């Protein structure tokens, strides 16, 4: 391992980084990014990379967008901070709230602003609990999410998340958080089960779970239209229609976590529209501001707003809010971001480039290390396996996914590996056809290097 640079050493001695083995990180050190433009980021040595993950599934309009910079600077000069507590307000929040209502895929009555996806999902849970207290249903409080879901890391959001790494030794999930089956046909279908049969079985299992717990105790179901951090899992075609029916049958409130899928990732403004998923409320973040500044929102239906009204009449206050929720500079940037999505037809254009992205992604299914390449729109997952026919994963100790990510970095591509040696791809929506080709050329070379290494080290053996 080459010695760490001065800046890398200062990093290792100063920061705690999310989502890394903190022990091995002390030797490898960080990849330090210094600047970025368009779909490219550049490290401190001046090496350029295609940002194949749009940062963390978020920089939809890419880097260096002058209109967004200008929107922030103008708002900062005019009003650098104002809050929404105790009846105060400001025009960027009002306008952004109106815009979100206007583009919402389902009827939305009000918008509540937060700063992150985790805060939005935590807020969703608190609002559902409030709702059922207002309805005189104080026992109806359990929340169902799914195995492999990712909804964030605050205590309640991490409880929704269905990944072992987010629970183990954090004493999570909290009681009252249930995890239904994951709609990943490749991994969880029975032998010979069609996608349709699999979707029906998952809906039946959800039904059975709610009945076993008691429908009078189950409040809500939350789902990402396409699971992101769980490994880019696209559900079967009729999955959500069937899940929606089960939720309706048991009076279970339905939430779509659009933190990744919102604003065009799947080729539609909201991911639920693409998948025939009908939520009652929606969480958004990330591409809401193209990640130029942190902002998130909960999009609230009338039924829930009425509950908030009733509770605040009873209690005297709606006791929830974040200092920076709806920050005027973030709101101004988010407004400009949505204006650009619509004005420049960013989402239609992304949808037009999706077939090329998906064709190159699907071609990776031929690679000896790839068990399943899958995706939708401009998001993709590549599951690496030791044995293609038996779908056997590599021993996690070999860190194959992380190794491919490093080979990809050598090739000038930023990708990510999540639990299960699954590579994830989620480039900025502004990526063009030539850049998509280049992204997959670089990834293919990285996979070839990984195959050489795996063969040399005999890592495919059980
Ligand atoms: C679907 C989804 N929900 C929620 C979150 C949490 O968002 P944040 O990291 O902003 O708290 C994420 C983050 O990746 C996400 O992908």
Short mmCIF file of N, CA and C in Angstrom, two decimals, residues 229-391:
data_model
loop_
_atom_site.label_atom_id
_atom_site.label_comp_id
_atom_site.label_asym_id
_atom_site.label_seq_id
_atom_site.Cartn_x
_atom_site.Cartn_y
_atom_site.Cartn_z
N UNK A 229 -30.02 1.71 -2.29
CA UNK A 229 -28.85 1.26 -1.54
C UNK A 229 -28.92 -0.23 -1.17
N UNK A 230 -30.11 -0.82 -1.25
CA UNK A 230 -30.24 -2.26 -1.01
C UNK A 230 -29.72 -3.07 -2.20
N UNK A 231 -29.35 -2.37 -3.29
CA UNK A 231 -28.76 -3.09 -4.44
C UNK A 231 -29.51 -2.89 -5.75
N UNK A 232 -30.21 -1.78 -5.90
CA UNK A 232 -30.97 -1.46 -7.12
C UNK A 232 -31.89 -2.63 -7.47
N UNK A 233 -32.99 -2.70 -6.76
CA UNK A 233 -33.93 -3.81 -6.95
C UNK A 233 -35.22 -3.27 -7.57
N UNK A 234 -35.47 -3.77 -8.77
CA UNK A 234 -36.66 -3.34 -9.52
C UNK A 234 -37.73 -4.40 -9.27
N UNK A 235 -38.89 -4.03 -8.73
CA UNK A 235 -39.89 -5.05 -8.41
C UNK A 235 -40.58 -5.58 -9.67
N UNK A 236 -41.24 -6.74 -9.57
CA UNK A 236 -42.03 -7.23 -10.71
C UNK A 236 -43.11 -6.21 -11.10
N UNK A 237 -43.55 -6.31 -12.34
CA UNK A 237 -44.44 -5.30 -12.94
C UNK A 237 -45.70 -5.01 -12.12
N UNK A 238 -46.34 -6.04 -11.60
CA UNK A 238 -47.62 -5.80 -10.91
C UNK A 238 -47.47 -5.79 -9.38
N UNK A 239 -46.24 -5.78 -8.91
CA UNK A 239 -45.99 -5.86 -7.47
C UNK A 239 -46.74 -4.76 -6.69
N UNK A 240 -46.54 -3.51 -7.12
CA UNK A 240 -47.10 -2.42 -6.31
C UNK A 240 -48.63 -2.38 -6.35
N UNK A 241 -49.17 -2.75 -7.50
CA UNK A 241 -50.63 -2.80 -7.62
C UNK A 241 -51.19 -3.78 -6.56
N UNK A 242 -50.51 -4.91 -6.43
CA UNK A 242 -50.96 -5.94 -5.48
C UNK A 242 -50.72 -5.50 -4.04
N UNK A 243 -49.60 -4.86 -3.80
CA UNK A 243 -49.27 -4.38 -2.45
C UNK A 243 -50.26 -3.27 -2.05
N UNK A 244 -50.55 -2.37 -3.00
CA UNK A 244 -51.51 -1.30 -2.74
C UNK A 244 -52.86 -1.87 -2.30
N UNK A 245 -53.28 -2.95 -2.96
CA UNK A 245 -54.58 -3.55 -2.63
C UNK A 245 -54.57 -4.10 -1.21
N UNK A 246 -53.48 -4.71 -0.81
CA UNK A 246 -53.39 -5.27 0.56
C UNK A 246 -53.45 -4.13 1.58
N UNK A 247 -52.73 -3.06 1.30
CA UNK A 247 -52.71 -1.93 2.24
C UNK A 247 -54.11 -1.32 2.36
N UNK A 248 -54.78 -1.18 1.21
CA UNK A 248 -56.13 -0.59 1.23
C UNK A 248 -57.07 -1.48 2.05
N UNK A 249 -56.94 -2.79 1.88
CA UNK A 249 -57.82 -3.73 2.58
C UNK A 249 -57.70 -3.58 4.10
N UNK A 250 -56.48 -3.29 4.58
CA UNK A 250 -56.26 -3.22 6.03
C UNK A 250 -56.13 -1.80 6.55
N UNK A 251 -56.55 -0.82 5.74
CA UNK A 251 -56.47 0.58 6.18
C UNK A 251 -55.05 0.93 6.62
N UNK A 252 -54.10 0.57 5.79
CA UNK A 252 -52.69 0.86 6.07
C UNK A 252 -52.25 2.01 5.16
N UNK A 253 -51.76 3.07 5.77
CA UNK A 253 -51.33 4.28 5.06
C UNK A 253 -50.10 3.97 4.20
N UNK A 254 -50.04 4.52 2.99
CA UNK A 254 -48.97 4.14 2.06
C UNK A 254 -48.05 5.34 1.76
N UNK A 255 -46.75 5.11 1.94
CA UNK A 255 -45.75 6.17 1.76
C UNK A 255 -44.77 5.76 0.67
N UNK A 256 -44.52 6.66 -0.26
CA UNK A 256 -43.47 6.40 -1.25
C UNK A 256 -42.22 7.20 -0.87
N UNK A 257 -41.12 6.50 -0.69
CA UNK A 257 -39.85 7.16 -0.42
C UNK A 257 -39.19 7.43 -1.77
N UNK A 258 -39.34 8.68 -2.21
CA UNK A 258 -38.86 9.08 -3.55
C UNK A 258 -37.51 9.79 -3.46
N UNK A 259 -36.77 9.50 -2.39
CA UNK A 259 -35.50 10.22 -2.17
C UNK A 259 -34.51 9.96 -3.31
N UNK A 260 -34.51 8.75 -3.87
CA UNK A 260 -33.67 8.50 -5.05
C UNK A 260 -34.49 8.59 -6.34
N UNK A 261 -35.69 8.02 -6.33
CA UNK A 261 -36.43 7.87 -7.59
C UNK A 261 -37.13 9.15 -8.04
N UNK A 262 -37.30 10.11 -7.11
CA UNK A 262 -37.99 11.35 -7.46
C UNK A 262 -37.18 12.18 -8.44
N UNK A 263 -37.88 12.98 -9.26
CA UNK A 263 -37.27 13.94 -10.18
C UNK A 263 -36.49 13.27 -11.32
N UNK A 264 -37.10 12.24 -11.88
CA UNK A 264 -36.64 11.79 -13.20
C UNK A 264 -35.74 10.57 -13.27
N UNK A 265 -35.35 10.03 -12.14
CA UNK A 265 -34.37 8.92 -12.18
C UNK A 265 -34.88 7.75 -13.02
N UNK A 266 -36.20 7.48 -12.94
CA UNK A 266 -36.74 6.33 -13.68
C UNK A 266 -37.37 6.75 -15.02
N UNK A 267 -37.25 8.06 -15.34
CA UNK A 267 -37.81 8.54 -16.61
C UNK A 267 -39.17 9.20 -16.44
N UNK A 268 -39.66 9.27 -15.20
CA UNK A 268 -40.90 9.99 -14.89
C UNK A 268 -40.57 10.94 -13.73
N UNK A 269 -41.40 11.96 -13.54
CA UNK A 269 -41.08 12.93 -12.48
C UNK A 269 -40.94 12.21 -11.13
N UNK A 270 -41.89 11.33 -10.81
CA UNK A 270 -41.79 10.54 -9.57
C UNK A 270 -41.71 9.06 -9.93
N UNK A 271 -40.94 8.32 -9.13
CA UNK A 271 -40.74 6.91 -9.42
C UNK A 271 -42.03 6.11 -9.33
N UNK A 272 -42.92 6.51 -8.40
CA UNK A 272 -44.16 5.74 -8.22
C UNK A 272 -44.98 5.74 -9.51
N UNK A 273 -44.88 6.83 -10.30
CA UNK A 273 -45.64 6.90 -11.56
C UNK A 273 -45.19 5.81 -12.52
N UNK A 274 -43.89 5.54 -12.53
CA UNK A 274 -43.35 4.55 -13.46
C UNK A 274 -43.81 3.14 -13.08
N UNK A 275 -43.99 2.90 -11.77
CA UNK A 275 -44.23 1.53 -11.31
C UNK A 275 -45.67 1.25 -10.90
N UNK A 276 -46.57 2.19 -11.20
CA UNK A 276 -47.97 1.95 -10.86
C UNK A 276 -48.18 1.84 -9.36
N UNK A 277 -47.40 2.59 -8.60
CA UNK A 277 -47.47 2.59 -7.13
C UNK A 277 -48.28 3.82 -6.74
N UNK A 278 -49.31 3.64 -5.89
CA UNK A 278 -50.13 4.78 -5.51
C UNK A 278 -49.99 5.06 -4.02
N UNK A 279 -49.08 5.99 -3.70
CA UNK A 279 -48.90 6.33 -2.28
C UNK A 279 -49.88 7.40 -1.84
N UNK A 280 -49.98 7.58 -0.52
CA UNK A 280 -50.77 8.70 0.00
C UNK A 280 -49.87 9.88 0.35
N UNK A 281 -48.66 9.57 0.84
CA UNK A 281 -47.72 10.67 1.06
C UNK A 281 -46.37 10.29 0.49
N UNK A 282 -45.50 11.31 0.35
CA UNK A 282 -44.26 11.14 -0.41
C UNK A 282 -43.11 11.85 0.32
N UNK A 283 -41.94 11.18 0.36
CA UNK A 283 -40.72 11.82 0.86
C UNK A 283 -39.83 12.15 -0.34
N UNK A 284 -39.31 13.37 -0.37
CA UNK A 284 -38.35 13.75 -1.42
C UNK A 284 -37.13 14.41 -0.78
N UNK A 285 -35.99 14.31 -1.47
CA UNK A 285 -34.74 14.96 -1.02
C UNK A 285 -33.80 14.97 -2.24
N UNK A 286 -32.52 14.77 -2.00
CA UNK A 286 -31.50 14.59 -3.03
C UNK A 286 -31.70 15.45 -4.30
N UNK A 287 -32.28 14.87 -5.37
CA UNK A 287 -32.39 15.60 -6.64
C UNK A 287 -33.35 16.78 -6.56
N UNK A 288 -34.06 16.93 -5.45
CA UNK A 288 -34.93 18.10 -5.26
C UNK A 288 -34.13 19.39 -5.48
N UNK A 289 -32.87 19.38 -5.03
CA UNK A 289 -32.02 20.56 -5.26
C UNK A 289 -30.80 20.17 -6.10
N UNK A 290 -30.87 18.99 -6.74
CA UNK A 290 -29.71 18.44 -7.44
C UNK A 290 -28.49 18.44 -6.51
N UNK A 291 -28.77 18.37 -5.20
CA UNK A 291 -27.73 18.28 -4.17
C UNK A 291 -26.83 19.51 -4.09
N UNK A 292 -27.28 20.63 -4.67
CA UNK A 292 -26.45 21.84 -4.51
C UNK A 292 -26.52 22.32 -3.07
N UNK A 293 -27.65 22.07 -2.42
CA UNK A 293 -27.78 22.37 -0.99
C UNK A 293 -28.72 21.33 -0.38
N UNK A 294 -28.59 21.08 0.92
CA UNK A 294 -29.48 20.08 1.53
C UNK A 294 -30.91 20.61 1.66
N UNK A 295 -31.84 19.82 1.20
CA UNK A 295 -33.26 20.12 1.42
C UNK A 295 -34.05 18.84 1.16
N UNK A 296 -35.11 18.66 1.93
CA UNK A 296 -35.99 17.50 1.77
C UNK A 296 -37.40 17.93 2.10
N UNK A 297 -38.37 17.10 1.76
CA UNK A 297 -39.75 17.47 2.07
C UNK A 297 -40.62 16.24 2.23
N UNK A 298 -41.66 16.42 3.05
CA UNK A 298 -42.73 15.43 3.14
C UNK A 298 -43.93 16.05 2.47
N UNK A 299 -44.50 15.35 1.50
CA UNK A 299 -45.66 15.84 0.78
C UNK A 299 -46.89 15.15 1.38
N UNK A 300 -47.75 15.97 1.98
CA UNK A 300 -48.78 15.50 2.91
C UNK A 300 -50.18 15.57 2.30
N UNK A 301 -50.95 14.48 2.36
CA UNK A 301 -52.32 14.53 1.83
C UNK A 301 -53.28 15.24 2.80
N UNK A 302 -54.44 15.59 2.29
CA UNK A 302 -55.43 16.34 3.09
C UNK A 302 -55.82 15.59 4.37
N UNK A 303 -56.03 14.29 4.25
CA UNK A 303 -56.42 13.47 5.40
C UNK A 303 -55.42 13.62 6.55
N UNK A 304 -54.15 13.65 6.21
CA UNK A 304 -53.12 13.77 7.23
C UNK A 304 -53.08 15.20 7.77
N UNK A 305 -53.24 16.16 6.87
CA UNK A 305 -53.24 17.55 7.32
C UNK A 305 -54.39 17.80 8.30
N UNK A 306 -55.54 17.20 8.01
CA UNK A 306 -56.68 17.37 8.93
C UNK A 306 -56.34 16.82 10.31
N UNK A 307 -55.58 15.72 10.33
CA UNK A 307 -55.17 15.14 11.61
C UNK A 307 -54.22 16.09 12.34
N UNK A 308 -53.34 16.73 11.59
CA UNK A 308 -52.42 17.69 12.21
C UNK A 308 -53.21 18.86 12.81
N UNK A 309 -54.23 19.29 12.07
CA UNK A 309 -55.07 20.38 12.58
C UNK A 309 -55.76 19.95 13.87
N UNK A 310 -56.34 18.75 13.85
CA UNK A 310 -57.09 18.27 15.02
C UNK A 310 -56.16 18.13 16.22
N UNK A 311 -54.97 17.56 16.00
CA UNK A 311 -54.03 17.36 17.11
C UNK A 311 -53.55 18.71 17.64
N UNK A 312 -53.28 19.66 16.73
CA UNK A 312 -52.76 20.92 17.28
C UNK A 312 -53.85 21.73 17.96
N UNK A 313 -55.11 21.50 17.56
CA UNK A 313 -56.21 22.13 18.32
C UNK A 313 -56.24 21.56 19.73
N UNK A 314 -56.06 20.23 19.80
CA UNK A 314 -56.15 19.54 21.10
C UNK A 314 -54.94 19.89 21.99
N UNK A 315 -53.74 19.82 21.40
CA UNK A 315 -52.52 19.97 22.20
C UNK A 315 -52.11 21.44 22.34
N UNK A 316 -52.47 22.22 21.34
CA UNK A 316 -52.13 23.64 21.37
C UNK A 316 -50.94 23.98 20.49
N UNK A 317 -50.27 22.95 19.97
CA UNK A 317 -49.11 23.22 19.12
C UNK A 317 -48.81 21.99 18.25
N UNK A 318 -48.28 22.22 17.06
CA UNK A 318 -47.73 21.13 16.25
C UNK A 318 -46.24 21.10 16.60
N UNK A 319 -45.85 20.21 17.49
CA UNK A 319 -44.52 20.25 18.10
C UNK A 319 -43.46 19.52 17.31
N UNK A 320 -43.22 19.96 16.09
CA UNK A 320 -42.22 19.28 15.25
C UNK A 320 -41.64 20.30 14.28
N UNK A 321 -40.36 20.24 14.01
CA UNK A 321 -39.76 21.16 13.04
C UNK A 321 -38.26 21.22 13.19
N UNK A 322 -37.58 21.52 12.09
CA UNK A 322 -36.11 21.60 12.08
C UNK A 322 -35.71 23.05 11.79
N UNK A 323 -34.70 23.53 12.51
CA UNK A 323 -34.25 24.91 12.34
C UNK A 323 -34.10 25.27 10.86
N UNK A 324 -33.45 24.37 10.13
CA UNK A 324 -33.14 24.69 8.73
C UNK A 324 -34.18 24.15 7.74
N UNK A 325 -35.28 23.63 8.23
CA UNK A 325 -36.31 23.09 7.33
C UNK A 325 -36.84 24.20 6.42
N UNK A 326 -36.74 24.00 5.11
CA UNK A 326 -37.21 25.01 4.16
C UNK A 326 -36.28 26.21 4.10
N UNK A 327 -35.01 26.04 4.46
CA UNK A 327 -34.03 27.14 4.42
C UNK A 327 -34.20 27.93 3.11
N UNK A 328 -34.26 29.26 3.19
CA UNK A 328 -34.59 30.03 1.97
C UNK A 328 -33.59 29.82 0.83
N UNK A 329 -32.30 29.64 1.16
CA UNK A 329 -31.32 29.48 0.07
C UNK A 329 -31.50 28.10 -0.57
N UNK A 330 -31.70 27.07 0.25
CA UNK A 330 -31.95 25.73 -0.31
C UNK A 330 -33.24 25.72 -1.12
N UNK A 331 -34.26 26.40 -0.59
CA UNK A 331 -35.56 26.42 -1.29
C UNK A 331 -35.43 27.13 -2.64
N UNK A 332 -34.67 28.23 -2.66
CA UNK A 332 -34.48 28.97 -3.92
C UNK A 332 -33.75 28.08 -4.94
N UNK A 333 -32.77 27.34 -4.46
CA UNK A 333 -32.03 26.45 -5.37
C UNK A 333 -32.93 25.31 -5.86
N UNK A 334 -33.75 24.76 -4.96
CA UNK A 334 -34.66 23.68 -5.35
C UNK A 334 -35.67 24.18 -6.39
N UNK A 335 -36.16 25.39 -6.19
CA UNK A 335 -37.11 25.96 -7.17
C UNK A 335 -36.46 26.08 -8.54
N UNK A 336 -35.24 26.57 -8.55
CA UNK A 336 -34.52 26.71 -9.82
C UNK A 336 -34.26 25.33 -10.43
N UNK A 337 -33.95 24.36 -9.58
CA UNK A 337 -33.69 23.00 -10.07
C UNK A 337 -34.93 22.46 -10.79
N UNK A 338 -36.08 22.60 -10.14
CA UNK A 338 -37.31 22.08 -10.76
C UNK A 338 -37.62 22.85 -12.05
N UNK A 339 -37.36 24.17 -12.00
CA UNK A 339 -37.58 24.98 -13.21
C UNK A 339 -36.73 24.42 -14.37
N UNK A 340 -35.48 24.07 -14.06
CA UNK A 340 -34.60 23.54 -15.12
C UNK A 340 -35.08 22.16 -15.58
N UNK A 341 -35.49 21.29 -14.65
CA UNK A 341 -36.02 19.97 -15.05
C UNK A 341 -37.13 20.14 -16.09
N UNK A 342 -38.02 21.10 -15.82
CA UNK A 342 -39.20 21.26 -16.69
C UNK A 342 -38.80 22.00 -17.97
N UNK A 343 -38.14 23.15 -17.80
CA UNK A 343 -37.80 24.01 -18.96
C UNK A 343 -36.92 23.28 -19.97
N UNK A 344 -35.90 22.57 -19.47
CA UNK A 344 -34.94 21.91 -20.37
C UNK A 344 -35.32 20.46 -20.68
N UNK A 345 -36.51 20.08 -20.29
CA UNK A 345 -37.03 18.72 -20.54
C UNK A 345 -35.99 17.66 -20.14
N UNK A 346 -35.40 17.87 -18.98
CA UNK A 346 -34.33 16.99 -18.48
C UNK A 346 -34.85 15.55 -18.31
N UNK A 347 -36.09 15.44 -17.84
CA UNK A 347 -36.60 14.09 -17.53
C UNK A 347 -36.93 13.33 -18.82
N UNK A 348 -37.53 14.04 -19.79
CA UNK A 348 -37.79 13.37 -21.08
C UNK A 348 -36.46 12.95 -21.73
N UNK A 349 -35.48 13.85 -21.64
CA UNK A 349 -34.19 13.54 -22.28
C UNK A 349 -33.53 12.35 -21.58
N UNK A 350 -33.63 12.31 -20.26
CA UNK A 350 -33.05 11.17 -19.52
C UNK A 350 -33.77 9.89 -19.93
N UNK A 351 -35.10 9.98 -20.07
CA UNK A 351 -35.88 8.80 -20.48
C UNK A 351 -35.44 8.32 -21.86
N UNK A 352 -35.09 9.27 -22.74
CA UNK A 352 -34.64 8.91 -24.10
C UNK A 352 -33.29 8.21 -24.07
N UNK A 353 -32.44 8.58 -23.10
CA UNK A 353 -31.12 7.95 -23.03
C UNK A 353 -31.14 6.63 -22.24
N UNK A 354 -32.25 6.38 -21.54
CA UNK A 354 -32.33 5.18 -20.70
C UNK A 354 -32.13 3.89 -21.51
N UNK A 355 -32.72 3.74 -22.71
CA UNK A 355 -32.54 2.47 -23.44
C UNK A 355 -31.06 2.15 -23.70
N UNK A 356 -30.25 3.17 -24.03
CA UNK A 356 -28.82 2.93 -24.25
C UNK A 356 -28.17 2.50 -22.93
N UNK A 357 -28.48 3.22 -21.86
CA UNK A 357 -27.92 2.89 -20.54
C UNK A 357 -28.29 1.46 -20.17
N UNK A 358 -29.56 1.12 -20.36
CA UNK A 358 -30.02 -0.23 -19.97
C UNK A 358 -29.43 -1.31 -20.88
N UNK A 359 -29.26 -0.98 -22.17
CA UNK A 359 -28.69 -1.98 -23.10
C UNK A 359 -27.24 -2.29 -22.70
N UNK A 360 -26.48 -1.25 -22.40
CA UNK A 360 -25.08 -1.48 -21.99
C UNK A 360 -25.03 -2.21 -20.64
N UNK A 361 -25.97 -1.86 -19.76
CA UNK A 361 -26.03 -2.53 -18.46
C UNK A 361 -26.34 -4.02 -18.64
N UNK A 362 -27.37 -4.31 -19.46
CA UNK A 362 -27.79 -5.71 -19.66
C UNK A 362 -26.68 -6.54 -20.32
N UNK A 363 -25.87 -5.88 -21.14
CA UNK A 363 -24.76 -6.61 -21.81
C UNK A 363 -23.79 -7.16 -20.77
N UNK A 364 -23.73 -6.53 -19.60
CA UNK A 364 -22.81 -7.01 -18.55
C UNK A 364 -23.23 -8.38 -18.02
N UNK A 365 -24.47 -8.78 -18.31
CA UNK A 365 -24.91 -10.12 -17.88
C UNK A 365 -24.05 -11.23 -18.49
N UNK A 366 -23.36 -10.89 -19.58
CA UNK A 366 -22.49 -11.89 -20.23
C UNK A 366 -21.17 -12.06 -19.49
N UNK A 367 -20.84 -11.12 -18.63
CA UNK A 367 -19.52 -11.16 -17.99
C UNK A 367 -19.46 -12.29 -16.96
N UNK A 368 -18.34 -13.03 -16.91
CA UNK A 368 -18.26 -14.17 -15.99
C UNK A 368 -18.46 -13.81 -14.51
N UNK A 369 -18.20 -12.57 -14.12
CA UNK A 369 -18.36 -12.22 -12.70
C UNK A 369 -19.77 -11.73 -12.34
N UNK A 370 -20.61 -11.55 -13.37
CA UNK A 370 -21.92 -10.91 -13.13
C UNK A 370 -23.03 -11.96 -13.03
N UNK A 371 -23.69 -11.99 -11.87
CA UNK A 371 -24.84 -12.87 -11.69
C UNK A 371 -26.07 -12.25 -12.28
N UNK A 372 -26.29 -10.97 -11.96
CA UNK A 372 -27.44 -10.27 -12.53
C UNK A 372 -27.11 -8.79 -12.68
N UNK A 373 -27.31 -8.26 -13.89
CA UNK A 373 -27.28 -6.81 -14.11
C UNK A 373 -28.74 -6.39 -14.27
N UNK A 374 -29.14 -5.35 -13.57
CA UNK A 374 -30.57 -4.98 -13.56
C UNK A 374 -30.69 -3.47 -13.40
N UNK A 375 -31.85 -2.94 -13.78
CA UNK A 375 -32.03 -1.51 -13.61
C UNK A 375 -33.29 -1.03 -14.30
N UNK A 376 -33.47 0.29 -14.24
CA UNK A 376 -34.61 0.95 -14.86
C UNK A 376 -34.22 2.41 -15.04
N UNK A 377 -34.61 3.01 -16.14
CA UNK A 377 -34.26 4.42 -16.35
C UNK A 377 -32.75 4.59 -16.32
N UNK A 378 -32.28 5.54 -15.52
CA UNK A 378 -30.83 5.77 -15.43
C UNK A 378 -30.29 5.30 -14.08
N UNK A 379 -30.73 4.12 -13.65
CA UNK A 379 -30.18 3.53 -12.44
C UNK A 379 -29.90 2.06 -12.76
N UNK A 380 -28.79 1.56 -12.21
CA UNK A 380 -28.44 0.18 -12.49
C UNK A 380 -27.71 -0.48 -11.34
N UNK A 381 -27.85 -1.80 -11.25
CA UNK A 381 -27.13 -2.59 -10.26
C UNK A 381 -26.48 -3.77 -10.95
N UNK A 382 -25.30 -4.14 -10.48
CA UNK A 382 -24.57 -5.27 -11.08
C UNK A 382 -24.15 -6.18 -9.93
N UNK A 383 -24.81 -7.32 -9.83
CA UNK A 383 -24.53 -8.23 -8.70
C UNK A 383 -23.44 -9.20 -9.10
N UNK A 384 -22.34 -9.16 -8.36
CA UNK A 384 -21.19 -10.01 -8.67
C UNK A 384 -21.34 -11.35 -7.96
N UNK A 385 -21.02 -12.42 -8.66
CA UNK A 385 -21.14 -13.75 -8.05
C UNK A 385 -19.90 -14.60 -8.36
N UNK A 386 -19.68 -15.58 -7.49
CA UNK A 386 -18.56 -16.50 -7.68
C UNK A 386 -18.95 -17.60 -8.66
N UNK A 387 -20.27 -17.88 -8.72
CA UNK A 387 -20.75 -18.98 -9.57
C UNK A 387 -22.07 -18.54 -10.20
N UNK A 388 -22.03 -18.33 -11.52
CA UNK A 388 -23.19 -17.78 -12.22
C UNK A 388 -24.41 -18.70 -12.14
N UNK A 389 -24.19 -20.00 -12.40
CA UNK A 389 -25.36 -20.90 -12.44
C UNK A 389 -25.95 -21.12 -11.06
N UNK A 390 -25.10 -21.28 -10.07
CA UNK A 390 -25.61 -21.51 -8.71
C UNK A 390 -25.92 -20.22 -7.97
N UNK A 391 -25.67 -19.05 -8.59
CA UNK A 391 -25.90 -17.72 -7.99
C UNK A 391 -25.16 -17.56 -6.66
#
